[in-house]
């Protein structure tokens, strides 16, 4: 079930939000500690679905600071009026008289940590006579969620268990897979009743919460930061399009991706996307790394094959195939013996970071002649030496007669959309210009290249290609590329 807490202060606002929540929630929680003057009888008369009545004291993270007897009297009234549920704190449940129509949720909160003795605390709550046991605690590490999942899996008693905070997001989404009775979600941004709550619309539409079952496969993106990643939107939309029982979540791994992967083996995650800053550090966590990823020293994709984690890099082929498409109507099939349309092409590669490295390795492999140019000249020289190609300073790029100009720097990326890594004077109409930057979808470089008559490839093509390759690696099914591209463009504001 999805529960939307109503945290308004006035009767009118609460009634309005109860009405708005009706289509999104299975149950609404009346947080009367925020509205002590509300008319409970009237609220219950006007409800359109089941409600939880909560009157949370400050000692459990609520807003009520008055006398305990007053608080318990109101909860008792909710029972006597026949509310479907009341939420009673673990330390006072014995003081509430039961009623025939009301289930008692006995709750315990910890806003500092996920306690070590979760199992014992849960057992105590169950013994106190809870119809539903509830534990909500702060995640300080993604691994805290695993203990919540273990608790849910092991519990024979109806239980609500979740981690709060940004690191607890996955417990709010995936808990359903392990039998969580309900998850809390806000009606709108800003109306959260606890840290880390997402909106009910996001839970339903982005994570397809109602479709999560015990058999749902888990996928995710390992990154830091991760909040603005577009991958959850893209992959969840692709799973939905293909009718797959799978969900994709953001995984904010702050420091040690190897320790993270080791701990999360128990969750049997079926595939990871890996992005900044973990593409290199994660390699030792794999059971196997393919030759390409090993050569580059970085991976962006992990697939779980019967418990063995295989690392690969879809960035390389994604960038190369976007370029090959620009040179032929049909993407060149890179079977052994097939000559790539990129072989022998003169490529000016601006940048020497992670993206440049992936593109450069792919291009050199296909026999392209790569010139690396970078702001930090020594970095360009180092990459060029590793690849066996040439390097130059940014000021010299005009003199390299390139067939293809590729920007792999972040220059021109939002919000610095007026910047460009290459002056318009170096762009010639017979060139292909490829910009790795995808936000905005059309950069100044791409605009100027179009004006000069060049063929252009945007960062979106690269992004879609690598996501589609991951999808195919994980599912063995053709990726719904149009859906994936539409999601990216929509997220970037390039589509209504
Ligand atoms: P990175 O490893 O941090 O490298 C950044 C590169 O940008 C370096 O070469 C750096 O030069 C250069 N740079 C940064 N600011 C600059 C400036 N003001 N003037 C000149 N050069 C500057 O980052 P990355 O992972 O390679 O990513 C680079 C870009 O590619 C980002 O915009 C990223 O979003 C994009 N990207 C897109 C895709 C896709 O799917 N479309 C995939 C991967 C990356 P120095 O060495 O001098 O610092």
Short mmCIF file of C-alpha atoms and ligand atoms in Angstrom, two decimals:
data_model
loop_
_atom_site.label_atom_id
_atom_site.label_comp_id
_atom_site.label_asym_id
_atom_site.label_seq_id
_atom_site.Cartn_x
_atom_site.Cartn_y
_atom_site.Cartn_z
CA UNK A 1 0.00 0.00 0.00
CA UNK A 2 1.00 3.62 -0.51
CA UNK A 3 0.29 5.88 2.46
CA UNK A 4 0.26 9.66 2.02
CA UNK A 5 0.78 11.57 5.27
CA UNK A 6 -1.19 14.81 5.53
CA UNK A 7 0.86 17.37 7.41
CA UNK A 8 -1.31 20.48 7.05
CA UNK A 9 -2.30 22.72 9.93
CA UNK A 10 -5.88 23.76 9.19
CA UNK A 11 -9.07 21.77 8.81
CA UNK A 12 -9.71 23.14 5.32
CA UNK A 13 -6.20 22.33 4.08
CA UNK A 14 -6.34 18.83 5.54
CA UNK A 15 -9.69 18.13 3.90
CA UNK A 16 -8.43 19.48 0.57
CA UNK A 17 -5.30 17.31 0.74
CA UNK A 18 -7.29 14.23 1.75
CA UNK A 19 -9.33 14.72 -1.41
CA UNK A 20 -6.19 15.23 -3.56
CA UNK A 21 -4.54 12.14 -2.05
CA UNK A 22 -7.54 9.91 -2.75
CA UNK A 23 -6.47 8.91 -6.26
CA UNK A 24 -2.82 8.36 -5.36
CA UNK A 25 -2.91 6.69 -1.95
CA UNK A 26 -4.35 3.44 -0.59
CA UNK A 27 -4.43 5.02 2.84
CA UNK A 28 -3.86 8.54 4.18
CA UNK A 29 -2.20 9.33 7.46
CA UNK A 30 -3.69 12.20 9.44
CA UNK A 31 -0.72 13.69 11.25
CA UNK A 32 -2.74 15.48 13.89
CA UNK A 33 0.38 16.53 15.77
CA UNK A 34 0.70 19.21 13.07
CA UNK A 35 -2.98 20.20 13.46
CA UNK A 36 -4.00 19.79 17.09
CA UNK A 37 -7.10 21.96 16.56
CA UNK A 38 -8.48 19.81 13.72
CA UNK A 39 -11.95 18.28 14.11
CA UNK A 40 -11.21 14.55 14.06
CA UNK A 41 -14.83 13.45 13.84
CA UNK A 42 -15.41 15.62 10.79
CA UNK A 43 -12.21 14.44 9.14
CA UNK A 44 -13.26 10.82 9.63
CA UNK A 45 -16.73 11.56 8.28
CA UNK A 46 -15.21 13.09 5.16
CA UNK A 47 -12.66 10.39 4.45
CA UNK A 48 -12.99 8.60 1.13
CA UNK A 49 -10.70 5.69 2.07
CA UNK A 50 -8.91 4.18 5.04
CA UNK A 51 -6.97 6.46 7.37
CA UNK A 52 -4.19 6.14 9.92
CA UNK A 53 -4.56 8.57 12.82
CA UNK A 54 -1.20 9.64 14.22
CA UNK A 55 -0.47 12.13 17.00
CA UNK A 56 3.29 11.91 17.17
CA UNK A 57 5.11 13.28 20.24
CA UNK A 58 8.41 15.11 19.88
CA UNK A 59 10.27 12.23 21.59
CA UNK A 60 9.50 10.11 18.49
CA UNK A 61 10.17 12.87 15.98
CA UNK A 62 6.66 14.38 15.91
CA UNK A 63 5.39 17.92 16.48
CA UNK A 64 3.34 17.36 19.65
CA UNK A 65 4.90 18.77 22.83
CA UNK A 66 1.85 18.91 25.14
CA UNK A 67 0.73 16.61 27.95
CA UNK A 68 0.84 12.87 27.24
CA UNK A 69 -2.68 12.27 28.62
CA UNK A 70 -4.11 14.75 26.13
CA UNK A 71 -2.29 13.04 23.28
CA UNK A 72 -3.41 9.55 24.26
CA UNK A 73 -6.99 10.76 24.74
CA UNK A 74 -7.09 11.86 21.12
CA UNK A 75 -5.69 8.54 19.89
CA UNK A 76 -8.30 6.78 22.02
CA UNK A 77 -10.97 8.92 20.41
CA UNK A 78 -9.75 7.83 16.97
CA UNK A 79 -10.20 4.19 18.05
CA UNK A 80 -13.63 4.93 19.48
CA UNK A 81 -14.67 6.70 16.27
CA UNK A 82 -13.62 3.67 14.24
CA UNK A 83 -10.56 4.96 12.33
CA UNK A 84 -9.12 2.06 10.33
CA UNK A 85 -5.68 2.44 11.95
CA UNK A 86 -4.08 4.34 14.79
CA UNK A 87 -0.32 4.70 15.07
CA UNK A 88 0.72 4.34 18.70
CA UNK A 89 4.30 4.72 19.89
CA UNK A 90 5.99 1.60 21.29
CA UNK A 91 6.36 3.06 24.81
CA UNK A 92 2.67 3.76 25.45
CA UNK A 93 0.70 1.13 23.56
CA UNK A 94 -0.58 -0.44 26.79
CA UNK A 95 -2.54 2.73 27.53
CA UNK A 96 -4.82 2.47 24.48
CA UNK A 97 -8.05 0.47 24.74
CA UNK A 98 -8.64 -1.59 21.60
CA UNK A 99 -11.72 -1.20 19.42
CA UNK A 100 -13.29 -3.71 17.01
CA UNK A 101 -12.81 -1.63 13.86
CA UNK A 102 -9.29 -0.28 14.43
CA UNK A 103 -5.90 -1.89 13.85
CA UNK A 104 -3.08 -0.62 15.99
CA UNK A 105 0.26 0.15 14.34
CA UNK A 106 2.91 0.14 17.05
CA UNK A 107 5.79 2.30 15.90
CA UNK A 108 9.35 3.02 16.86
CA UNK A 109 11.55 5.70 15.29
CA UNK A 110 15.26 6.44 15.32
CA UNK A 111 16.29 9.63 13.53
CA UNK A 112 19.99 9.12 14.30
CA UNK A 113 20.81 5.65 12.98
CA UNK A 114 19.58 2.19 12.06
CA UNK A 115 19.84 0.40 15.41
CA UNK A 116 22.07 -2.67 15.69
CA UNK A 117 19.35 -4.62 17.49
CA UNK A 118 16.57 -4.23 14.91
CA UNK A 119 15.42 -7.83 15.33
CA UNK A 120 15.07 -7.50 19.10
CA UNK A 121 13.23 -4.16 18.80
CA UNK A 122 10.87 -5.64 16.25
CA UNK A 123 10.18 -8.67 18.48
CA UNK A 124 9.39 -6.35 21.39
CA UNK A 125 6.92 -4.41 19.26
CA UNK A 126 5.23 -7.61 18.12
CA UNK A 127 5.00 -8.82 21.75
CA UNK A 128 3.37 -5.54 22.78
CA UNK A 129 0.29 -6.63 20.85
CA UNK A 130 0.80 -4.68 17.62
CA UNK A 131 -1.53 -5.54 14.77
CA UNK A 132 1.19 -4.06 12.58
CA UNK A 133 4.76 -3.48 13.78
CA UNK A 134 6.53 -0.38 12.46
CA UNK A 135 10.21 0.57 12.57
CA UNK A 136 11.50 3.71 10.83
CA UNK A 137 15.17 4.61 11.23
CA UNK A 138 17.79 6.73 9.57
CA UNK A 139 20.12 5.11 7.02
CA UNK A 140 23.68 6.33 7.39
CA UNK A 141 24.92 3.85 4.84
CA UNK A 142 23.19 2.04 1.98
CA UNK A 143 23.92 -1.21 3.78
CA UNK A 144 21.45 -0.24 6.53
CA UNK A 145 18.69 -0.94 3.98
CA UNK A 146 19.84 -4.55 3.74
CA UNK A 147 19.11 -5.07 7.42
CA UNK A 148 15.63 -3.67 6.91
CA UNK A 149 15.09 -6.10 4.01
CA UNK A 150 16.35 -9.00 6.16
CA UNK A 151 13.91 -8.01 8.88
CA UNK A 152 11.00 -7.86 6.44
CA UNK A 153 11.95 -11.18 4.87
CA UNK A 154 12.20 -12.91 8.25
CA UNK A 155 9.13 -11.38 9.87
CA UNK A 156 6.03 -13.53 10.15
CA UNK A 157 4.10 -10.56 11.53
CA UNK A 158 2.65 -7.71 9.41
CA UNK A 159 5.41 -5.11 9.42
CA UNK A 160 6.24 -1.67 8.14
CA UNK A 161 10.00 -1.19 8.09
CA UNK A 162 11.96 1.49 6.30
CA UNK A 163 15.05 3.63 6.33
CA UNK A 164 14.74 7.40 6.32
CA UNK A 165 17.05 9.91 4.67
CA UNK A 166 18.49 10.07 1.16
CA UNK A 167 20.28 6.74 1.67
CA UNK A 168 17.02 5.08 2.69
CA UNK A 169 15.23 5.65 -0.62
CA UNK A 170 15.67 2.06 -1.75
CA UNK A 171 13.91 0.74 1.35
CA UNK A 172 10.89 2.88 0.48
CA UNK A 173 10.80 1.47 -3.06
CA UNK A 174 12.05 -2.11 -2.70
CA UNK A 175 10.48 -2.89 0.70
CA UNK A 176 7.38 -4.08 -1.14
CA UNK A 177 9.39 -6.90 -2.71
CA UNK A 178 10.15 -8.18 0.80
CA UNK A 179 6.63 -7.85 2.18
CA UNK A 180 6.50 -4.32 3.59
CA UNK A 181 2.87 -3.59 4.50
CA UNK A 182 3.06 -0.01 3.28
CA UNK A 183 5.39 2.75 2.24
CA UNK A 184 4.98 6.45 2.92
CA UNK A 185 5.08 9.00 0.11
CA UNK A 186 4.37 12.72 0.07
CA UNK A 187 1.48 14.33 -1.75
CA UNK A 188 3.78 16.94 -3.26
CA UNK A 189 7.39 18.12 -2.87
CA UNK A 190 7.61 19.99 0.43
CA UNK A 191 4.87 18.03 2.20
CA UNK A 192 7.09 15.18 3.43
CA UNK A 193 6.48 13.93 6.97
CA UNK A 194 9.96 12.39 7.25
CA UNK A 195 13.35 12.81 5.57
CA UNK A 196 13.83 10.92 2.32
CA UNK A 197 10.17 10.60 1.37
CA UNK A 198 9.55 10.90 -2.35
CA UNK A 199 6.24 11.89 -3.90
CA UNK A 200 3.51 9.32 -4.43
CA UNK A 201 3.48 10.23 -8.12
CA UNK A 202 7.20 9.45 -8.41
CA UNK A 203 6.75 6.18 -6.54
CA UNK A 204 3.94 5.13 -8.85
CA UNK A 205 5.16 6.47 -12.19
CA UNK A 206 8.94 6.38 -11.99
CA UNK A 207 9.38 3.25 -9.84
CA UNK A 208 6.08 1.53 -10.81
CA UNK A 209 5.67 0.68 -7.13
CA UNK A 210 2.38 -1.14 -7.54
CA UNK A 211 3.98 -3.64 -9.89
CA UNK A 212 6.80 -4.61 -7.52
CA UNK A 213 6.49 -8.24 -6.43
CA UNK A 214 8.68 -10.83 -4.69
CA UNK A 215 9.94 -11.88 -8.15
CA UNK A 216 10.81 -8.36 -9.34
CA UNK A 217 14.44 -8.08 -10.49
CA UNK A 218 16.51 -5.22 -9.10
CA UNK A 219 18.83 -2.99 -11.14
CA UNK A 220 20.52 0.25 -10.16
CA UNK A 221 23.04 2.98 -10.85
CA UNK A 222 26.10 3.30 -8.61
CA UNK A 223 27.18 6.93 -8.46
CA UNK A 224 27.91 9.89 -6.23
CA UNK A 225 26.08 12.20 -6.51
CA UNK A 226 23.16 10.25 -7.90
CA UNK A 227 20.07 12.36 -7.24
CA UNK A 228 20.06 13.94 -10.70
CA UNK A 229 20.86 10.79 -12.65
CA UNK A 230 18.55 10.24 -15.59
CA UNK A 231 19.19 6.50 -15.64
CA UNK A 232 16.33 5.50 -13.27
CA UNK A 233 13.82 7.33 -15.48
CA UNK A 234 15.24 5.81 -18.67
CA UNK A 235 15.57 2.21 -17.52
CA UNK A 236 12.31 2.05 -15.59
CA UNK A 237 10.48 3.42 -18.64
CA UNK A 238 12.20 0.78 -20.78
CA UNK A 239 11.21 -2.01 -18.36
CA UNK A 240 7.64 -0.77 -18.43
CA UNK A 241 7.60 -0.58 -22.22
CA UNK A 242 8.87 -4.16 -22.50
CA UNK A 243 6.55 -5.48 -19.77
CA UNK A 244 9.44 -6.68 -17.58
CA UNK A 245 9.16 -7.33 -13.85
CA UNK A 246 12.12 -5.18 -12.95
CA UNK A 247 12.87 -1.97 -11.10
CA UNK A 248 15.89 0.33 -11.33
CA UNK A 249 16.99 2.45 -8.38
CA UNK A 250 19.64 5.09 -7.64
CA UNK A 251 22.43 3.84 -5.35
CA UNK A 252 24.42 6.63 -3.76
CA UNK A 253 27.73 4.97 -3.00
CA UNK A 254 29.80 7.55 -1.21
CA UNK A 255 33.21 6.00 -0.76
CA UNK A 256 33.95 2.33 -1.33
CA UNK A 257 32.22 0.71 -4.33
CA UNK A 258 33.98 -2.62 -3.70
CA UNK A 259 32.59 -2.91 -0.17
CA UNK A 260 29.18 -1.85 -1.49
CA UNK A 261 29.10 -4.54 -4.20
CA UNK A 262 30.24 -7.18 -1.72
CA UNK A 263 27.48 -6.32 0.75
CA UNK A 264 24.78 -6.04 -1.92
CA UNK A 265 25.42 -9.52 -3.31
CA UNK A 266 22.80 -10.70 -0.81
CA UNK A 267 20.21 -8.58 -2.66
CA UNK A 268 20.92 -10.42 -5.93
CA UNK A 269 20.93 -7.21 -7.98
CA UNK A 270 20.76 -8.27 -11.64
CA UNK A 271 22.66 -5.36 -13.14
CA UNK A 272 24.36 -2.10 -12.33
CA UNK A 273 25.17 1.01 -14.28
CA UNK A 274 28.33 2.55 -12.88
CA UNK A 275 29.23 6.18 -13.25
CA UNK A 276 31.32 8.96 -11.69
CA UNK A 277 33.39 8.59 -9.60
CA UNK A 278 33.41 4.78 -9.38
CA UNK A 279 34.09 3.50 -12.92
CA UNK A 280 37.68 2.57 -12.13
CA UNK A 281 37.60 1.79 -8.40
CA UNK A 282 34.84 -0.79 -8.84
CA UNK A 283 36.91 -3.16 -11.03
CA UNK A 284 38.23 -5.37 -8.18
CA UNK A 285 34.64 -6.10 -7.05
CA UNK A 286 33.92 -8.06 -10.25
CA UNK A 287 34.17 -11.81 -10.71
CA UNK A 288 35.14 -11.14 -14.31
CA UNK A 289 35.99 -8.05 -16.36
CA UNK A 290 35.89 -8.23 -20.16
CA UNK A 291 38.90 -7.37 -22.25
CA UNK A 292 37.67 -3.95 -23.33
CA UNK A 293 36.91 -2.72 -19.82
CA UNK A 294 40.18 -4.16 -18.58
CA UNK A 295 42.12 -2.36 -21.31
CA UNK A 296 40.45 0.97 -20.60
CA UNK A 297 40.70 0.40 -16.88
CA UNK A 298 37.09 1.47 -16.39
CA UNK A 299 33.65 -0.13 -16.58
CA UNK A 300 30.19 1.37 -16.75
CA UNK A 301 28.04 -1.78 -16.74
CA UNK A 302 27.75 -4.86 -14.57
CA UNK A 303 25.61 -7.89 -15.32
CA UNK A 304 24.80 -10.66 -12.88
CA UNK A 305 25.05 -14.08 -14.53
CA UNK A 306 23.87 -16.67 -12.01
CA UNK A 307 25.53 -14.88 -9.14
CA UNK A 308 28.74 -13.99 -11.00
CA UNK A 309 29.27 -10.29 -11.62
CA UNK A 310 30.68 -9.44 -15.03
CA UNK A 311 31.98 -5.94 -15.75
CA UNK A 312 31.98 -4.35 -19.19
CA UNK A 313 32.02 -0.95 -20.81
CA UNK A 314 29.14 0.03 -23.08
CA UNK A 315 30.39 3.65 -23.31
CA UNK A 316 32.96 2.67 -25.93
CA UNK A 317 30.77 0.85 -28.43
CA UNK A 318 27.98 3.36 -27.78
CA UNK A 319 30.15 6.30 -28.84
CA UNK A 320 31.72 4.44 -31.75
CA UNK A 321 28.41 3.24 -33.15
CA UNK A 322 26.96 6.78 -32.91
CA UNK A 323 29.89 7.91 -35.06
CA UNK A 324 29.63 5.00 -37.50
CA UNK A 325 25.97 5.79 -38.01
CA UNK A 326 26.96 9.27 -39.13
CA UNK A 327 29.19 7.79 -41.84
CA UNK A 328 26.77 5.33 -43.33
CA UNK A 329 23.03 4.83 -43.56
CA UNK A 330 23.47 1.43 -42.00
CA UNK A 331 25.54 1.19 -38.81
CA UNK A 332 28.70 -0.71 -39.70
CA UNK A 333 28.67 -4.21 -38.32
CA UNK A 334 31.94 -4.66 -36.54
CA UNK A 335 32.33 -8.37 -37.20
CA UNK A 336 35.87 -9.69 -37.45
CA UNK A 337 37.25 -8.73 -40.85
CA UNK A 338 34.71 -5.95 -41.39
CA UNK A 339 36.36 -2.59 -42.02
CA UNK A 340 34.80 0.13 -39.90
CA UNK A 341 33.74 3.34 -41.63
CA UNK A 342 35.95 5.05 -39.05
CA UNK A 343 39.12 3.29 -40.08
CA UNK A 344 41.66 5.83 -41.37
CA UNK A 345 39.48 8.83 -40.40
CA UNK A 346 41.25 11.83 -38.86
CA UNK A 347 39.70 12.46 -35.47
CA UNK A 348 40.26 15.55 -33.34
CA UNK A 349 39.37 14.54 -29.80
CA UNK A 350 39.00 17.47 -27.39
CA UNK A 351 39.36 16.40 -23.76
CA UNK A 352 41.41 13.82 -21.89
CA UNK A 353 39.11 12.73 -19.06
CA UNK A 354 37.08 9.57 -18.61
CA UNK A 355 34.80 10.14 -21.62
CA UNK A 356 37.77 10.93 -23.87
CA UNK A 357 39.49 7.76 -22.76
CA UNK A 358 36.51 5.56 -23.64
CA UNK A 359 36.01 7.18 -27.07
CA UNK A 360 39.71 7.20 -27.88
CA UNK A 361 40.21 3.51 -27.10
CA UNK A 362 37.29 2.58 -29.33
CA UNK A 363 38.51 4.74 -32.20
CA UNK A 364 42.14 3.65 -32.09
CA UNK A 365 41.00 0.04 -32.02
CA UNK A 366 39.13 0.64 -35.30
CA UNK A 367 42.15 2.18 -36.98
CA UNK A 368 41.16 5.87 -36.76
CA UNK A 369 43.92 8.52 -36.57
CA UNK A 370 43.31 10.28 -33.28
CA UNK A 371 44.70 13.66 -32.17
CA UNK A 372 44.05 14.44 -28.50
CA UNK A 373 43.76 18.10 -27.47
CA UNK A 374 43.18 19.15 -23.90
CA UNK A 375 43.31 22.20 -21.65
CA UNK A 376 45.86 20.45 -19.46
CA UNK A 377 48.41 19.65 -22.10
CA UNK A 378 50.28 16.96 -20.11
CA UNK A 379 47.06 14.99 -19.63
CA UNK A 380 46.53 14.96 -23.40
CA UNK A 381 50.11 13.80 -23.90
CA UNK A 382 49.70 10.99 -21.35
CA UNK A 383 46.52 9.67 -22.98
CA UNK A 384 48.04 9.95 -26.46
CA UNK A 385 51.12 8.06 -25.37
CA UNK A 386 49.00 5.28 -23.90
CA UNK A 387 47.05 5.02 -27.15
CA UNK A 388 49.95 5.45 -29.51
CA UNK A 389 48.53 8.60 -31.11
CA UNK A 390 49.35 12.34 -31.16
CA UNK A 391 48.40 15.24 -28.94
CA UNK A 392 48.32 19.00 -29.25
CA UNK A 393 47.32 22.13 -27.35
CA UNK A 394 43.80 23.54 -27.59
CA UNK A 395 45.25 26.57 -29.37
CA UNK A 396 46.49 24.29 -32.20
CA UNK A 397 43.26 22.48 -33.08
CA UNK A 398 42.59 24.68 -36.14
CA UNK A 399 45.62 23.30 -37.96
CA UNK A 400 44.57 19.61 -37.73
CA UNK A 401 42.50 18.84 -40.82
CA UNK A 402 39.98 16.62 -39.05
CA UNK A 403 37.18 14.53 -40.56
CA UNK A 404 35.60 14.33 -37.13
CA UNK A 405 35.70 16.72 -34.19
CA UNK A 406 34.63 15.27 -30.85
CA UNK A 407 34.11 17.24 -27.68
CA UNK A 408 34.50 15.16 -24.54
CA UNK A 409 35.03 18.08 -22.17
CA UNK A 410 32.23 19.50 -20.07
CA UNK A 411 32.54 22.86 -21.87
CA UNK A 412 29.11 24.06 -23.04
CA UNK A 413 27.28 22.00 -20.42
CA UNK A 414 24.38 23.61 -18.56
CA UNK A 415 24.51 26.18 -16.99
CA UNK A 416 27.48 27.38 -19.06
CA UNK A 417 25.58 27.02 -22.32
CA UNK A 418 27.22 30.01 -23.99
CA UNK A 419 30.63 28.33 -23.96
CA UNK A 420 32.09 26.18 -26.71
CA UNK A 421 35.24 24.03 -26.73
CA UNK A 422 36.08 24.90 -30.37
CA UNK A 423 35.74 28.24 -32.18
CA UNK A 424 33.35 28.28 -35.16
CA UNK A 425 36.35 29.01 -37.41
CA UNK A 426 37.61 25.40 -37.09
CA UNK A 427 34.30 23.89 -38.28
CA UNK A 428 34.16 22.91 -41.96
CA UNK A 429 31.13 21.64 -43.80
CA UNK A 430 32.58 18.21 -44.59
CA UNK A 431 33.18 17.49 -40.89
CA UNK A 432 31.22 15.33 -38.49
CA UNK A 433 30.91 17.06 -35.13
CA UNK A 434 30.11 14.99 -32.06
CA UNK A 435 29.47 16.61 -28.69
CA UNK A 436 29.45 14.32 -25.62
CA UNK A 437 27.57 16.97 -23.65
CA UNK A 438 23.85 16.12 -23.59
CA UNK A 439 22.56 18.86 -21.34
CA UNK A 440 21.48 20.98 -23.15
CA UNK A 441 20.46 18.59 -25.96
CA UNK A 442 21.71 21.14 -28.49
CA UNK A 443 24.93 22.79 -27.36
CA UNK A 444 26.49 25.90 -28.85
CA UNK A 445 29.05 23.63 -30.57
CA UNK A 446 26.27 21.62 -32.23
CA UNK A 447 24.41 24.80 -33.26
CA UNK A 448 27.51 26.31 -34.81
CA UNK A 449 28.41 23.02 -36.50
CA UNK A 450 24.94 22.85 -38.07
CA UNK A 451 25.31 26.44 -39.23
CA UNK A 452 28.63 25.51 -40.86
CA UNK A 453 26.92 22.62 -42.68
CA UNK A 454 28.52 19.81 -40.64
CA UNK A 455 26.81 16.53 -39.84
CA UNK A 456 26.24 16.48 -36.09
CA UNK A 457 25.85 13.91 -33.33
CA UNK A 458 24.60 14.98 -29.94
CA UNK A 459 25.47 13.56 -26.55
CA UNK A 460 21.94 12.18 -26.39
CA UNK A 461 22.79 9.66 -29.12
CA UNK A 462 25.72 8.45 -27.04
CA UNK A 463 23.68 8.37 -23.87
CA UNK A 464 20.84 6.40 -25.48
CA UNK A 465 23.29 3.99 -27.13
CA UNK A 466 25.06 3.13 -23.86
CA UNK A 467 21.78 2.77 -21.94
CA UNK A 468 20.31 0.61 -24.70
CA UNK A 469 23.40 -1.60 -24.71
CA UNK A 470 23.08 -2.03 -20.94
CA UNK A 471 19.42 -2.91 -21.26
CA UNK A 472 20.21 -5.54 -23.88
CA UNK A 473 23.06 -6.95 -21.82
CA UNK A 474 20.78 -7.32 -18.80
CA UNK A 475 17.58 -8.52 -20.42
CA UNK A 476 18.65 -10.13 -23.69
CA UNK A 477 15.85 -8.16 -25.37
CA UNK A 478 16.07 -5.30 -27.88
CA UNK A 479 16.00 -1.97 -26.07
CA UNK A 480 13.03 0.34 -26.72
CA UNK A 481 15.31 3.14 -27.93
CA UNK A 482 12.59 5.61 -28.89
CA UNK A 483 11.10 5.41 -25.40
CA UNK A 484 14.53 5.87 -23.84
CA UNK A 485 15.31 8.88 -26.00
CA UNK A 486 11.91 10.42 -25.36
CA UNK A 487 12.48 10.13 -21.59
CA UNK A 488 15.87 11.85 -21.80
CA UNK A 489 14.57 14.66 -23.98
CA UNK A 490 11.60 15.15 -21.70
CA UNK A 491 13.80 15.26 -18.62
CA UNK A 492 16.04 17.81 -20.31
CA UNK A 493 13.04 19.96 -21.13
CA UNK A 494 13.45 19.43 -24.87
CA UNK A 495 9.98 17.84 -25.13
CA UNK A 496 6.71 18.91 -23.51
P1 LIG B 1 36.26 14.28 -16.62
O1 LIG B 1 36.92 12.96 -16.55
O2 LIG B 1 36.13 15.09 -15.38
O3 LIG B 1 37.02 15.17 -17.72
C1 LIG B 1 36.67 16.49 -17.96
C2 LIG B 1 37.38 17.00 -19.20
O4 LIG B 1 36.86 18.31 -19.48
C3 LIG B 1 38.88 17.15 -19.05
O5 LIG B 1 39.49 16.90 -20.28
C4 LIG B 1 39.01 18.63 -18.64
O6 LIG B 1 40.24 19.20 -18.96
C5 LIG B 1 37.96 19.25 -19.53
N1 LIG B 1 37.50 20.55 -19.04
C6 LIG B 1 36.71 20.77 -17.95
N2 LIG B 1 36.48 22.09 -17.85
C7 LIG B 1 37.12 22.71 -18.89
C8 LIG B 1 37.25 24.05 -19.32
N3 LIG B 1 36.64 25.03 -18.65
N4 LIG B 1 37.94 24.31 -20.43
C9 LIG B 1 38.56 23.31 -21.11
N5 LIG B 1 38.48 22.00 -20.74
C10 LIG B 1 37.77 21.71 -19.65
O7 LIG B 1 34.76 14.15 -17.17
P2 LIG B 1 34.19 13.06 -18.22
O8 LIG B 1 33.60 11.92 -17.49
O9 LIG B 1 35.24 12.80 -19.22
O10 LIG B 1 32.95 13.85 -18.85
C11 LIG B 1 33.15 14.97 -19.70
C12 LIG B 1 31.85 15.35 -20.38
O11 LIG B 1 31.36 14.28 -21.18
C13 LIG B 1 30.72 15.69 -19.39
O12 LIG B 1 29.99 16.78 -19.89
C14 LIG B 1 29.86 14.44 -19.42
O13 LIG B 1 28.49 14.71 -19.10
C15 LIG B 1 30.00 14.02 -20.87
N6 LIG B 1 29.71 12.59 -21.07
C16 LIG B 1 28.64 12.27 -21.85
C17 LIG B 1 28.33 10.95 -22.05
C18 LIG B 1 27.13 10.62 -22.88
O14 LIG B 1 26.63 9.49 -22.76
N7 LIG B 1 26.67 11.52 -23.70
C19 LIG B 1 29.11 9.94 -21.51
C20 LIG B 1 30.22 10.29 -20.73
C21 LIG B 1 30.51 11.64 -20.52
P3 LIG B 1 41.47 19.19 -17.90
O15 LIG B 1 42.15 17.85 -18.07
O16 LIG B 1 42.29 20.32 -18.32
O17 LIG B 1 40.86 19.37 -16.54
#
